[in-house]
Structures are given as structure tokens and as C-alpha cells.
Amino acid sequence: MKRTLVLITLIILMAPLVSAGELTYYPNQGAFQAFLDSNSTYTVIAGNETWAKAWAYYVDEKLSTVKQHGNETLVLIGNVYNNPMIMILWPQTGLPENQSLLPGIIVLNHSVIITGSEDNIYLTERAFEKLWNPPLESKVGFVVLLVIIAWVFLLTLRNDKSHAGSFYSLTLSLFMLWYLTSPIPKMSEVFLEYFFQGLKFAVGGSVDSPLGAMLGVLFKIVPPIEENLVFAHWVLILLLISFSFYISPKRARELGFIVFGLTFASPMFREHLHHIDWSVLGLTSFLITLAIISNVTFSPEIVKALLQTLVLSLFTLLTIAINPYLLPIPAIFALAFPKRHLRNYAYLLMSALGVALIYTQFGFPVNIPSHMTPECWDYIAKFFFNTALAILAITYAVIYREKSMKMRGQTPFLAMLAVFYIPLALFIPEILPYCFVILASLTARMLYGLTPQT
């Protein structure tokens, strides 16, 4: 009997720990869905801490897509320790007070309580993720952005008197087919934490990372709802596809279709685009950085050259902020383009100052692993299987290339990136998506080197 009592006591004590990472409903999920489906109006009342006000901002904007503001239902955010209204209503639930520190949705008469603490309340987003009702202004803005981006790139690529415009049109059709047949992407749990940081920054709180600050600035301009994040996700994918054409040589922009094809045809690469996280923005900023390096002829005028270098540095810093392992890019750039000393020094200095600013404000979250993780071999095997065509094409281009490859320029720059980052991916699988882009870009340039130049 004593053993039984001890076991029951342990189960009771551990129950909060077991359910701490899970979203719970009271009395059940159907009651909350009934609230969402009803025509009742609502008012959001947040707890008296910044994190509760931040989450109330999200809940208010999300509910406004399907409901009107009013006094029929109170939506309370926080827990019994920071929201007096929750303290008053909590006895109706019959639950212990510390239960309000766990992520949960509680439906009572004329009130809905969204509970949690600063460490876990963002998990209640899962209760709203299937609610899809984008505002009209979001839909219009999304379509306008897609049209502008597609039209600008199409006109630019058609003006170079090659087949690049036709290949880009084909790419756009594939993009639209992908968009129309794909499920709505959801936020990854890691991104949810940054999403919450952005909300706190938007309501006047502090954040622990530059990525949270970026989201906070965005949420001060547009409502922090999943619909807007999904639209931004697809806009970034279109930019990623479009800038693929500017990685290829200037005289053969149509080879951008090879860059696009070799990356997006890979299931392993597309896996990184199925969820809303930092992968798309990181890859887009990385590709834009490569496009600037591959296309911009830096002006001999000091002021203009510094402005061009500043733009390059900003996109490089965005890439580094999302994936700090890409920090060596400026140094590799200086090795591949050694003649312009002033430009190289300016690029290295601007990048170093930017990284130092990030470090002093937020800390630099990089811990280089000392050994390979067991999963790395599986990732690497999949990577080489998915990039086999690119590797074979590069090998063919090296064997049958009539002229020796220059030691300076865009192609050596991409080759240096490949030599540096592909072995590093054995330790850091987060680099693998960038390796896809590097290999595809290098393939296009190596194949161009096989064609007779006129």
C-alpha cells in the first residue's frame, strides 16, 4: 500500500513536467473550435507582463480575421499570477493554480483563457494554425508583390537578347504549379520561439537575437498572423528562384535554369522549404550575396564603390545572422578577388563591424562541434545522392575543359566555397542547403566554360 501511495505521489508531481511541452484543452478541443466557429464578439485582456501582452497582440490579430471586437467573450492571456481576471475565474475550472503555467486553452461561459508562462505560451499557437482567413489587404499585397517581382525579372532577362526570358517564364510556371499544389506551410517549433521574440519586441520588450528584432520590426508594420508569414514565405521563394538566374554568367543567363533545376529538383533541398523558418530567408540572402559578387562591377569611384560594398555587406550580414557558420564568406571573397584592395578592405571591415555589433548586442550563438554527430553520415549520403548530377557535370567540365581555370574570379570563388563548406557539413548539417546552391552555381559556370567564347 505504501509503495502504491509513493508511486501515485510521484506521478502527480511529475505530471506537470510531462505535459509542460504539450498544449492541453479544457473541457476539450471541440469547445474551443465551437468558439472559433461562433459569431460571438471578443475582447482580449492580457496579463501585466510584457510576454503576456506580446502574445495578446498575436491572439487579437489572429481572432480579428474571423471575429468582430465586442464584449460577448473575454479572451484572457497569461496565468493566475499575472492576470487578475484569470485569478477571479480560475476556481470555475477546478484545476490547480500551477496548471495555468502550462500551455493550455480553457473555455468557460463567456470567456476563453489562454494560459502559459514566458517559456511556453507560444506553443498555444498550434490551436490557431489551422485557422486560415487572410485579410483582403494581405492577399492584394501578396499578389502585387509576386507580379512586380516576376515582371521586373522577366523584363530584365528578356533584354539581354538570350533565351533567359523564356527559361524564366518556364520557371514561373513551375513556381505557380508548386504554390497551387502545396499544403499551407506551418511554423517550425524553433521559428515559433523567434516569432514570440518578435512579438515581445513589437510591444516594447527586449529580444535575445537579431532575428527576433527583425521580426519585431516587421510586426510593427504588418499584423503578426500566420497568413502574412506564409505569403512572405512564398515571396522569398520567388526571389530565391529569380536570383538563380543572376548566379550564371552574364552572357548566359539561361543557365540560371540549371541552377534552379539542380537545387529545386532535389527532395532534400525542398525539405528545407516546407516549413516556415529561417531557411528560406537565409538561402535568399545568401543567393543575393552571390548574385552581387557575380554581377556587380565595382566602380572605380570611391564613393560609389563604397555604396556597392555596403549593400554587399548588408546582405552578407543578414546571411551570417541567420547562419553564423557562413562568417568566412568575406575572407573567401578577398582571396578570390585579390586585386581591388580598397574594396576588399572595406568589405572585410564593414562585415567585421556588423558582426561585432551583433555580438555585443545579442551574443554570437556559435559553438563549432568538435565531432560528427551520428546523423551526419545519413545527411551526407543523402546529400551526395541528391547532388550526383551536379557532381558528375562538374567532373565532366573539369576533364573536358580546354583552358585552365583562372585562379581569380567568380568560378574560383564558388569552388573555394565548395571546398570549404562541403567538408564542414560533415560536422554541421545546417550548412547542407547552402551547399546545394554552391554546387548548382558552380555547375552552371563550369558548363559555361566548355562553350566556345565568341
Short mmCIF file of C-alpha atoms in Angstrom, two decimals:
data_model
loop_
_atom_site.label_atom_id
_atom_site.label_comp_id
_atom_site.label_asym_id
_atom_site.label_seq_id
_atom_site.Cartn_x
_atom_site.Cartn_y
_atom_site.Cartn_z
CA MET A 1 0.00 0.00 0.00
CA LYS A 2 2.82 2.37 0.89
CA ARG A 3 4.52 1.66 -2.43
CA THR A 4 1.29 2.44 -4.27
CA LEU A 5 0.93 5.77 -2.44
CA VAL A 6 4.52 6.67 -3.23
CA LEU A 7 4.02 5.80 -6.92
CA ILE A 8 0.82 7.87 -7.11
CA THR A 9 2.59 10.80 -5.43
CA LEU A 10 5.46 10.64 -7.95
CA ILE A 11 3.04 10.54 -10.87
CA ILE A 12 1.19 13.60 -9.53
CA LEU A 13 4.44 15.51 -9.01
CA MET A 14 5.77 14.62 -12.46
CA ALA A 15 2.53 15.25 -14.33
CA PRO A 16 3.20 18.98 -14.83
CA LEU A 17 6.66 18.17 -16.13
CA VAL A 18 5.36 15.63 -18.62
CA SER A 19 2.69 17.94 -20.00
CA ALA A 20 4.84 21.10 -19.89
CA GLY A 21 5.62 20.94 -23.59
CA GLU A 22 2.14 19.91 -24.75
CA LEU A 23 -0.93 22.01 -25.46
CA THR A 24 -3.97 20.97 -23.42
CA TYR A 25 -7.66 21.87 -23.75
CA TYR A 26 -10.39 22.24 -21.13
CA PRO A 27 -13.02 20.90 -21.26
CA ASN A 28 -11.97 19.72 -24.77
CA GLN A 29 -10.71 20.94 -28.12
CA GLY A 30 -14.24 20.90 -29.54
CA ALA A 31 -15.30 23.65 -27.13
CA PHE A 32 -12.56 25.93 -28.41
CA GLN A 33 -13.42 25.13 -32.03
CA ALA A 34 -17.04 25.99 -31.27
CA PHE A 35 -15.87 29.39 -30.01
CA LEU A 36 -13.90 29.96 -33.23
CA ASP A 37 -16.89 28.95 -35.36
CA SER A 38 -19.40 31.08 -33.43
CA ASN A 39 -20.45 34.63 -34.24
CA SER A 40 -19.62 35.94 -30.78
CA THR A 41 -17.57 39.11 -30.44
CA TYR A 42 -14.46 39.19 -28.29
CA THR A 43 -12.15 41.37 -26.20
CA VAL A 44 -8.57 40.36 -25.40
CA ILE A 45 -7.25 41.12 -21.90
CA ALA A 46 -3.55 40.48 -21.33
CA GLY A 47 -1.62 39.82 -18.15
CA ASN A 48 0.53 42.57 -16.71
CA GLU A 49 3.87 41.24 -18.04
CA THR A 50 5.44 42.04 -21.40
CA TRP A 51 5.33 38.47 -22.68
CA ALA A 52 1.60 38.20 -21.95
CA LYS A 53 0.95 41.50 -23.77
CA ALA A 54 3.03 40.24 -26.68
CA TRP A 55 1.02 37.04 -27.02
CA ALA A 56 -2.21 39.01 -26.60
CA TYR A 57 -1.13 41.07 -29.62
CA TYR A 58 -0.91 37.91 -31.72
CA VAL A 59 -4.18 36.42 -30.42
CA ASP A 60 -6.06 39.67 -31.01
CA GLU A 61 -4.82 39.99 -34.59
CA LYS A 62 -5.49 36.33 -35.32
CA LEU A 63 -9.04 36.35 -33.96
CA SER A 64 -9.77 39.56 -35.86
CA THR A 65 -9.55 37.58 -39.11
CA VAL A 66 -12.71 35.64 -38.20
CA LYS A 67 -14.46 37.67 -35.49
CA GLN A 68 -15.54 41.18 -34.58
CA HIS A 69 -14.41 43.03 -31.47
CA GLY A 70 -17.03 43.30 -28.75
CA ASN A 71 -17.90 42.34 -25.17
CA GLU A 72 -19.60 38.95 -25.60
CA THR A 73 -16.49 36.85 -24.90
CA LEU A 74 -13.43 37.72 -22.83
CA VAL A 75 -10.17 36.22 -24.10
CA LEU A 76 -7.69 36.24 -21.22
CA ILE A 77 -3.96 35.81 -21.77
CA GLY A 78 -1.44 34.81 -19.08
CA ASN A 79 -1.81 32.90 -15.82
CA VAL A 80 -3.27 33.32 -12.35
CA TYR A 81 -0.12 35.11 -11.18
CA ASN A 82 -0.08 37.96 -13.70
CA ASN A 83 -3.69 38.35 -14.87
CA PRO A 84 -6.25 39.31 -12.16
CA MET A 85 -9.18 38.28 -14.36
CA ILE A 86 -7.77 34.78 -14.70
CA MET A 87 -7.34 34.64 -10.91
CA ILE A 88 -11.02 35.52 -10.47
CA LEU A 89 -12.30 32.93 -12.96
CA TRP A 90 -9.83 30.15 -12.19
CA PRO A 91 -11.87 28.46 -9.40
CA GLN A 92 -14.51 27.61 -12.05
CA THR A 93 -12.02 25.29 -13.75
CA GLY A 94 -11.39 23.15 -10.67
CA LEU A 95 -7.73 22.92 -11.69
CA PRO A 96 -4.69 23.66 -9.51
CA GLU A 97 -3.28 27.16 -9.91
CA ASN A 98 0.10 25.95 -11.19
CA GLN A 99 -1.72 24.37 -14.15
CA SER A 100 -2.10 27.92 -15.50
CA LEU A 101 1.68 27.99 -16.02
CA LEU A 102 1.36 25.32 -18.73
CA PRO A 103 0.25 25.98 -22.32
CA GLY A 104 -3.49 25.44 -22.44
CA ILE A 105 -6.83 26.61 -23.83
CA ILE A 106 -9.67 26.77 -21.30
CA VAL A 107 -13.21 27.56 -22.39
CA LEU A 108 -15.73 28.78 -19.79
CA ASN A 109 -19.04 30.56 -20.08
CA HIS A 110 -18.41 33.81 -21.98
CA SER A 111 -14.64 33.57 -21.55
CA VAL A 112 -11.63 31.83 -23.08
CA ILE A 113 -8.40 31.57 -21.09
CA ILE A 114 -5.08 31.05 -22.90
CA THR A 115 -2.56 30.01 -20.29
CA GLY A 116 1.18 29.53 -20.08
CA SER A 117 4.41 31.13 -19.00
CA GLU A 118 7.06 33.09 -20.85
CA ASP A 119 8.83 29.83 -21.63
CA ASN A 120 5.93 28.02 -23.29
CA ILE A 121 2.90 30.16 -24.12
CA TYR A 122 3.97 30.33 -27.76
CA LEU A 123 3.01 26.62 -28.02
CA THR A 124 -0.66 27.68 -27.91
CA GLU A 125 -0.16 28.88 -31.50
CA ARG A 126 -0.93 25.30 -32.52
CA ALA A 127 -4.54 25.93 -31.53
CA PHE A 128 -4.77 28.63 -34.22
CA GLU A 129 -2.53 27.28 -37.00
CA LYS A 130 -5.38 25.68 -38.97
CA LEU A 131 -7.34 28.94 -38.92
CA TRP A 132 -6.77 30.32 -42.42
CA ASN A 133 -8.58 33.51 -43.39
CA PRO A 134 -6.11 36.04 -44.84
CA PRO A 135 -7.30 39.67 -44.81
CA LEU A 136 -8.04 41.25 -48.18
CA GLU A 137 -5.11 43.68 -47.89
CA SER A 138 -2.73 40.74 -47.28
CA LYS A 139 -3.97 38.89 -50.36
CA VAL A 140 -3.75 42.00 -52.52
CA GLY A 141 -0.27 42.84 -51.23
CA PHE A 142 0.88 39.27 -51.89
CA VAL A 143 -0.36 39.23 -55.47
CA VAL A 144 1.06 42.69 -56.18
CA LEU A 145 4.49 41.68 -54.85
CA LEU A 146 4.52 38.48 -56.92
CA VAL A 147 3.54 40.36 -60.08
CA ILE A 148 6.12 43.10 -59.54
CA ILE A 149 8.96 40.65 -58.84
CA ALA A 150 8.07 38.38 -61.76
CA TRP A 151 7.60 41.30 -64.17
CA VAL A 152 10.86 43.04 -63.23
CA PHE A 153 12.94 39.89 -63.59
CA LEU A 154 11.16 38.85 -66.78
CA LEU A 155 11.75 42.22 -68.46
CA THR A 156 15.36 42.33 -67.32
CA LEU A 157 16.14 38.83 -68.52
CA ARG A 158 14.43 39.38 -71.87
CA ASN A 159 16.55 42.45 -72.56
CA ASP A 160 19.82 40.53 -72.75
CA LYS A 161 18.91 39.03 -76.16
CA SER A 162 19.17 35.43 -74.99
CA HIS A 163 16.73 32.68 -74.10
CA ALA A 164 16.88 33.60 -70.42
CA GLY A 165 13.45 35.25 -70.52
CA SER A 166 11.84 32.10 -71.93
CA PHE A 167 13.52 29.89 -69.34
CA TYR A 168 12.43 32.29 -66.60
CA SER A 169 8.83 32.11 -67.87
CA LEU A 170 9.03 28.32 -67.61
CA THR A 171 10.40 28.71 -64.09
CA LEU A 172 7.49 30.97 -63.14
CA SER A 173 5.00 28.38 -64.37
CA LEU A 174 6.71 25.71 -62.25
CA PHE A 175 6.64 28.06 -59.25
CA MET A 176 2.90 28.66 -59.66
CA LEU A 177 2.26 24.91 -60.03
CA TRP A 178 4.22 24.28 -56.84
CA TYR A 179 2.33 27.01 -54.99
CA LEU A 180 -1.10 25.74 -56.09
CA THR A 181 -0.40 22.11 -55.19
CA SER A 182 1.48 22.54 -51.90
CA PRO A 183 -0.13 22.40 -48.45
CA ILE A 184 -0.04 25.55 -46.35
CA PRO A 185 3.35 25.60 -44.58
CA LYS A 186 3.39 25.70 -40.77
CA MET A 187 5.85 27.37 -38.43
CA SER A 188 8.56 25.11 -37.09
CA GLU A 189 8.91 25.00 -33.31
CA VAL A 190 12.29 26.72 -33.48
CA PHE A 191 10.82 29.53 -35.55
CA LEU A 192 7.93 29.81 -33.09
CA GLU A 193 10.39 30.87 -30.41
CA TYR A 194 11.72 33.65 -32.65
CA PHE A 195 8.12 34.54 -33.56
CA PHE A 196 7.43 35.05 -29.86
CA GLN A 197 10.59 37.14 -29.51
CA GLY A 198 9.42 39.32 -32.37
CA LEU A 199 6.07 39.85 -30.67
CA LYS A 200 7.82 40.92 -27.45
CA PHE A 201 9.97 43.38 -29.38
CA ALA A 202 6.90 44.75 -31.19
CA VAL A 203 5.20 45.62 -27.89
CA GLY A 204 8.29 47.28 -26.43
CA GLY A 205 10.16 44.36 -24.88
CA SER A 206 13.71 43.14 -25.41
CA VAL A 207 14.92 40.21 -27.51
CA ASP A 208 17.85 37.82 -27.39
CA SER A 209 18.70 37.66 -31.10
CA PRO A 210 18.89 39.88 -34.18
CA LEU A 211 16.35 37.60 -35.88
CA GLY A 212 13.78 38.30 -33.17
CA ALA A 213 14.44 42.02 -33.57
CA MET A 214 13.91 41.77 -37.35
CA LEU A 215 10.58 40.04 -36.82
CA GLY A 216 9.64 42.66 -34.23
CA VAL A 217 10.22 45.48 -36.70
CA LEU A 218 8.11 43.60 -39.26
CA PHE A 219 5.29 43.08 -36.76
CA LYS A 220 5.14 46.80 -36.09
CA ILE A 221 4.22 47.24 -39.76
CA VAL A 222 2.11 44.18 -40.61
CA PRO A 223 -0.14 42.06 -38.37
CA PRO A 224 1.70 39.08 -36.82
CA ILE A 225 -0.51 36.34 -38.23
CA GLU A 226 0.38 33.09 -39.99
CA GLU A 227 -1.25 34.21 -43.23
CA ASN A 228 1.23 37.07 -43.64
CA LEU A 229 4.16 34.79 -42.80
CA VAL A 230 3.02 32.24 -45.39
CA PHE A 231 2.74 34.95 -48.05
CA ALA A 232 6.22 36.24 -47.13
CA HIS A 233 7.49 32.66 -47.34
CA TRP A 234 6.32 32.32 -50.95
CA VAL A 235 7.62 35.77 -51.91
CA LEU A 236 11.06 34.77 -50.63
CA ILE A 237 10.91 31.51 -52.60
CA LEU A 238 10.14 33.51 -55.77
CA LEU A 239 13.12 35.78 -55.04
CA LEU A 240 15.28 32.71 -54.45
CA ILE A 241 14.22 31.30 -57.81
CA SER A 242 14.61 34.63 -59.62
CA PHE A 243 18.10 35.38 -58.37
CA SER A 244 19.19 31.91 -59.51
CA PHE A 245 19.40 33.43 -63.00
CA TYR A 246 21.91 36.01 -61.78
CA ILE A 247 24.36 33.44 -60.47
CA SER A 248 25.08 32.27 -64.00
CA PRO A 249 27.49 34.17 -66.29
CA LYS A 250 26.26 37.46 -67.73
CA ARG A 251 26.44 36.16 -71.31
CA ALA A 252 24.47 33.00 -70.49
CA ARG A 253 21.69 33.93 -68.10
CA GLU A 254 19.65 31.00 -69.37
CA LEU A 255 22.00 28.75 -67.40
CA GLY A 256 20.18 30.07 -64.35
CA PHE A 257 17.58 27.45 -65.18
CA ILE A 258 20.25 24.84 -64.40
CA VAL A 259 20.90 26.46 -61.03
CA PHE A 260 17.17 26.43 -60.33
CA GLY A 261 16.73 22.88 -61.61
CA LEU A 262 19.64 21.31 -59.75
CA THR A 263 18.53 22.80 -56.44
CA PHE A 264 14.75 22.57 -56.55
CA ALA A 265 14.70 19.13 -58.20
CA SER A 266 16.33 17.76 -55.07
CA PRO A 267 13.85 16.45 -52.47
CA MET A 268 16.43 17.05 -49.76
CA PHE A 269 16.70 20.73 -50.69
CA ARG A 270 12.93 21.19 -50.88
CA GLU A 271 12.56 19.71 -47.40
CA HIS A 272 14.06 22.93 -46.06
CA LEU A 273 11.30 24.94 -47.76
CA HIS A 274 8.28 23.01 -46.48
CA HIS A 275 8.04 24.87 -43.16
CA ILE A 276 8.12 28.50 -42.18
CA ASP A 277 11.53 29.02 -40.63
CA TRP A 278 14.74 30.88 -41.36
CA SER A 279 15.88 28.56 -44.17
CA VAL A 280 14.19 30.46 -46.98
CA LEU A 281 15.36 33.90 -45.85
CA GLY A 282 18.87 32.59 -45.22
CA LEU A 283 19.10 30.96 -48.65
CA THR A 284 17.63 34.02 -50.37
CA SER A 285 20.06 36.43 -48.70
CA PHE A 286 22.92 34.04 -49.50
CA LEU A 287 21.89 33.82 -53.15
CA ILE A 288 21.56 37.60 -53.40
CA THR A 289 25.06 37.91 -51.91
CA LEU A 290 26.39 35.52 -54.57
CA ALA A 291 24.48 37.40 -57.27
CA ILE A 292 26.04 40.73 -56.23
CA ILE A 293 29.51 39.18 -56.20
CA SER A 294 28.90 37.55 -59.59
CA ASN A 295 27.49 40.59 -61.39
CA VAL A 296 28.46 43.90 -59.86
CA THR A 297 31.46 45.55 -61.48
CA PHE A 298 32.62 47.68 -58.63
CA SER A 299 33.04 51.30 -59.69
CA PRO A 300 36.50 52.93 -59.65
CA GLU A 301 34.83 55.92 -57.96
CA ILE A 302 35.45 55.58 -54.25
CA VAL A 303 32.04 56.81 -53.05
CA LYS A 304 30.08 54.61 -55.48
CA ALA A 305 32.29 51.62 -54.77
CA LEU A 306 31.75 52.06 -51.02
CA LEU A 307 27.98 52.17 -51.50
CA GLN A 308 28.11 48.98 -53.56
CA THR A 309 30.26 47.36 -50.91
CA LEU A 310 27.85 48.50 -48.20
CA VAL A 311 24.93 46.78 -49.98
CA LEU A 312 27.02 43.61 -50.34
CA SER A 313 27.96 43.79 -46.66
CA LEU A 314 24.34 44.19 -45.54
CA PHE A 315 23.19 41.06 -47.36
CA THR A 316 26.27 39.20 -46.11
CA LEU A 317 25.46 40.21 -42.53
CA LEU A 318 21.86 39.07 -42.95
CA THR A 319 23.16 35.72 -44.18
CA ILE A 320 25.55 35.45 -41.23
CA ALA A 321 22.85 36.46 -38.73
CA ILE A 322 20.68 33.58 -39.94
CA ASN A 323 23.53 31.06 -40.27
CA PRO A 324 26.67 32.22 -38.40
CA TYR A 325 28.71 29.41 -39.95
CA LEU A 326 28.81 31.49 -43.15
CA LEU A 327 31.05 34.05 -41.45
CA PRO A 328 34.12 33.20 -43.65
CA ILE A 329 32.41 34.45 -46.85
CA PRO A 330 34.13 37.89 -46.83
CA ALA A 331 37.56 36.30 -46.31
CA ILE A 332 36.99 33.83 -49.16
CA PHE A 333 35.82 36.74 -51.33
CA ALA A 334 39.06 38.63 -50.64
CA LEU A 335 41.08 35.55 -51.65
CA ALA A 336 39.15 35.08 -54.90
CA PHE A 337 39.24 38.77 -55.89
CA PRO A 338 42.63 39.99 -54.65
CA LYS A 339 43.24 42.99 -56.94
CA ARG A 340 40.75 45.53 -55.55
CA HIS A 341 42.44 46.10 -52.22
CA LEU A 342 40.30 49.06 -51.12
CA ARG A 343 37.07 47.21 -51.89
CA ASN A 344 38.26 44.09 -50.08
CA TYR A 345 39.38 46.01 -47.03
CA ALA A 346 36.09 47.90 -46.94
CA TYR A 347 34.07 44.68 -47.29
CA LEU A 348 36.06 42.94 -44.56
CA LEU A 349 35.84 45.97 -42.27
CA MET A 350 32.10 46.53 -42.77
CA SER A 351 31.38 42.84 -42.24
CA ALA A 352 33.59 42.70 -39.15
CA LEU A 353 31.94 45.78 -37.64
CA GLY A 354 28.49 44.35 -38.33
CA VAL A 355 29.36 41.02 -36.74
CA ALA A 356 30.88 42.84 -33.75
CA LEU A 357 27.67 44.85 -33.34
CA ILE A 358 25.60 41.66 -33.45
CA TYR A 359 27.91 40.06 -30.91
CA THR A 360 27.82 42.96 -28.47
CA GLN A 361 24.04 43.34 -28.68
CA PHE A 362 22.90 39.73 -28.77
CA GLY A 363 25.86 37.44 -28.31
CA PHE A 364 27.14 35.16 -31.04
CA PRO A 365 25.38 31.77 -30.83
CA VAL A 366 28.02 29.60 -32.45
CA ASN A 367 29.56 26.51 -30.93
CA ILE A 368 31.62 24.70 -33.54
CA PRO A 369 31.11 20.96 -32.92
CA SER A 370 34.24 19.01 -32.11
CA HIS A 371 32.99 15.76 -33.64
CA MET A 372 30.49 14.47 -36.16
CA THR A 373 27.01 13.65 -34.96
CA PRO A 374 25.73 10.13 -35.79
CA GLU A 375 23.10 11.58 -38.15
CA CYS A 376 25.72 13.37 -40.23
CA TRP A 377 26.60 10.31 -42.30
CA ASP A 378 22.94 9.87 -43.25
CA TYR A 379 22.71 13.54 -44.22
CA ILE A 380 25.91 13.37 -46.25
CA ALA A 381 24.82 10.18 -48.04
CA LYS A 382 21.52 11.81 -48.97
CA PHE A 383 23.34 14.98 -49.99
CA PHE A 384 25.67 13.22 -52.41
CA PHE A 385 22.79 11.18 -53.80
CA ASN A 386 20.77 14.37 -54.40
CA THR A 387 23.74 16.22 -55.92
CA ALA A 388 25.09 13.35 -58.02
CA LEU A 389 24.10 15.04 -61.29
CA ALA A 390 25.84 18.29 -60.35
CA ILE A 391 28.99 16.45 -59.25
CA LEU A 392 29.08 14.45 -62.49
CA ALA A 393 28.61 17.62 -64.54
CA ILE A 394 31.44 19.39 -62.69
CA THR A 395 33.69 16.35 -63.15
CA TYR A 396 32.90 16.28 -66.87
CA ALA A 397 33.60 20.00 -67.18
CA VAL A 398 36.96 19.64 -65.40
CA ILE A 399 38.04 16.73 -67.64
CA TYR A 400 36.99 18.24 -70.96
CA ARG A 401 37.78 21.87 -70.24
CA GLU A 402 40.22 23.10 -72.90
CA LYS A 403 41.51 26.09 -70.96
CA SER A 404 42.81 26.01 -67.43
CA MET A 405 40.56 27.65 -64.88
CA LYS A 406 41.61 31.08 -63.68
CA MET A 407 42.76 31.41 -60.11
CA ARG A 408 40.68 34.56 -59.57
CA GLY A 409 37.06 35.44 -60.25
CA GLN A 410 33.55 34.12 -59.75
CA THR A 411 34.22 30.47 -60.59
CA PRO A 412 37.22 30.12 -58.23
CA PHE A 413 35.15 31.90 -55.56
CA LEU A 414 32.39 29.28 -55.84
CA ALA A 415 34.99 26.50 -55.97
CA MET A 416 36.58 27.80 -52.74
CA LEU A 417 33.17 27.90 -51.07
CA ALA A 418 32.53 24.29 -52.13
CA VAL A 419 35.93 23.07 -50.93
CA PHE A 420 35.45 24.82 -47.58
CA TYR A 421 31.80 24.15 -46.79
CA ILE A 422 31.10 20.65 -48.08
CA PRO A 423 33.63 19.02 -45.69
CA LEU A 424 32.39 21.33 -42.90
CA ALA A 425 28.88 19.98 -43.48
CA LEU A 426 30.11 16.65 -42.08
CA PHE A 427 30.02 18.38 -38.71
CA ILE A 428 27.29 20.95 -39.30
CA PRO A 429 24.30 19.66 -41.33
CA GLU A 430 22.72 23.15 -41.23
CA ILE A 431 25.15 24.13 -44.00
CA LEU A 432 23.91 21.48 -46.45
CA PRO A 433 21.15 23.63 -48.09
CA TYR A 434 23.78 26.27 -48.88
CA CYS A 435 26.00 23.57 -50.37
CA PHE A 436 23.21 22.75 -52.83
CA VAL A 437 23.23 26.36 -54.04
CA ILE A 438 27.03 26.47 -54.22
CA LEU A 439 27.28 23.25 -56.24
CA ALA A 440 24.46 24.22 -58.62
CA SER A 441 26.02 27.66 -59.22
CA LEU A 442 29.46 26.14 -59.76
CA THR A 443 27.97 23.64 -62.22
CA ALA A 444 26.44 26.40 -64.35
CA ARG A 445 29.72 28.30 -64.51
CA MET A 446 31.80 25.20 -65.25
CA LEU A 447 29.48 24.20 -68.08
CA TYR A 448 29.69 27.72 -69.48
CA GLY A 449 33.46 27.31 -69.56
CA LEU A 450 33.02 24.41 -72.01
CA THR A 451 31.26 26.52 -74.64
CA PRO A 452 33.38 28.30 -77.25
CA GLN A 453 33.54 32.06 -76.49
CA THR A 454 32.80 34.45 -79.35
#
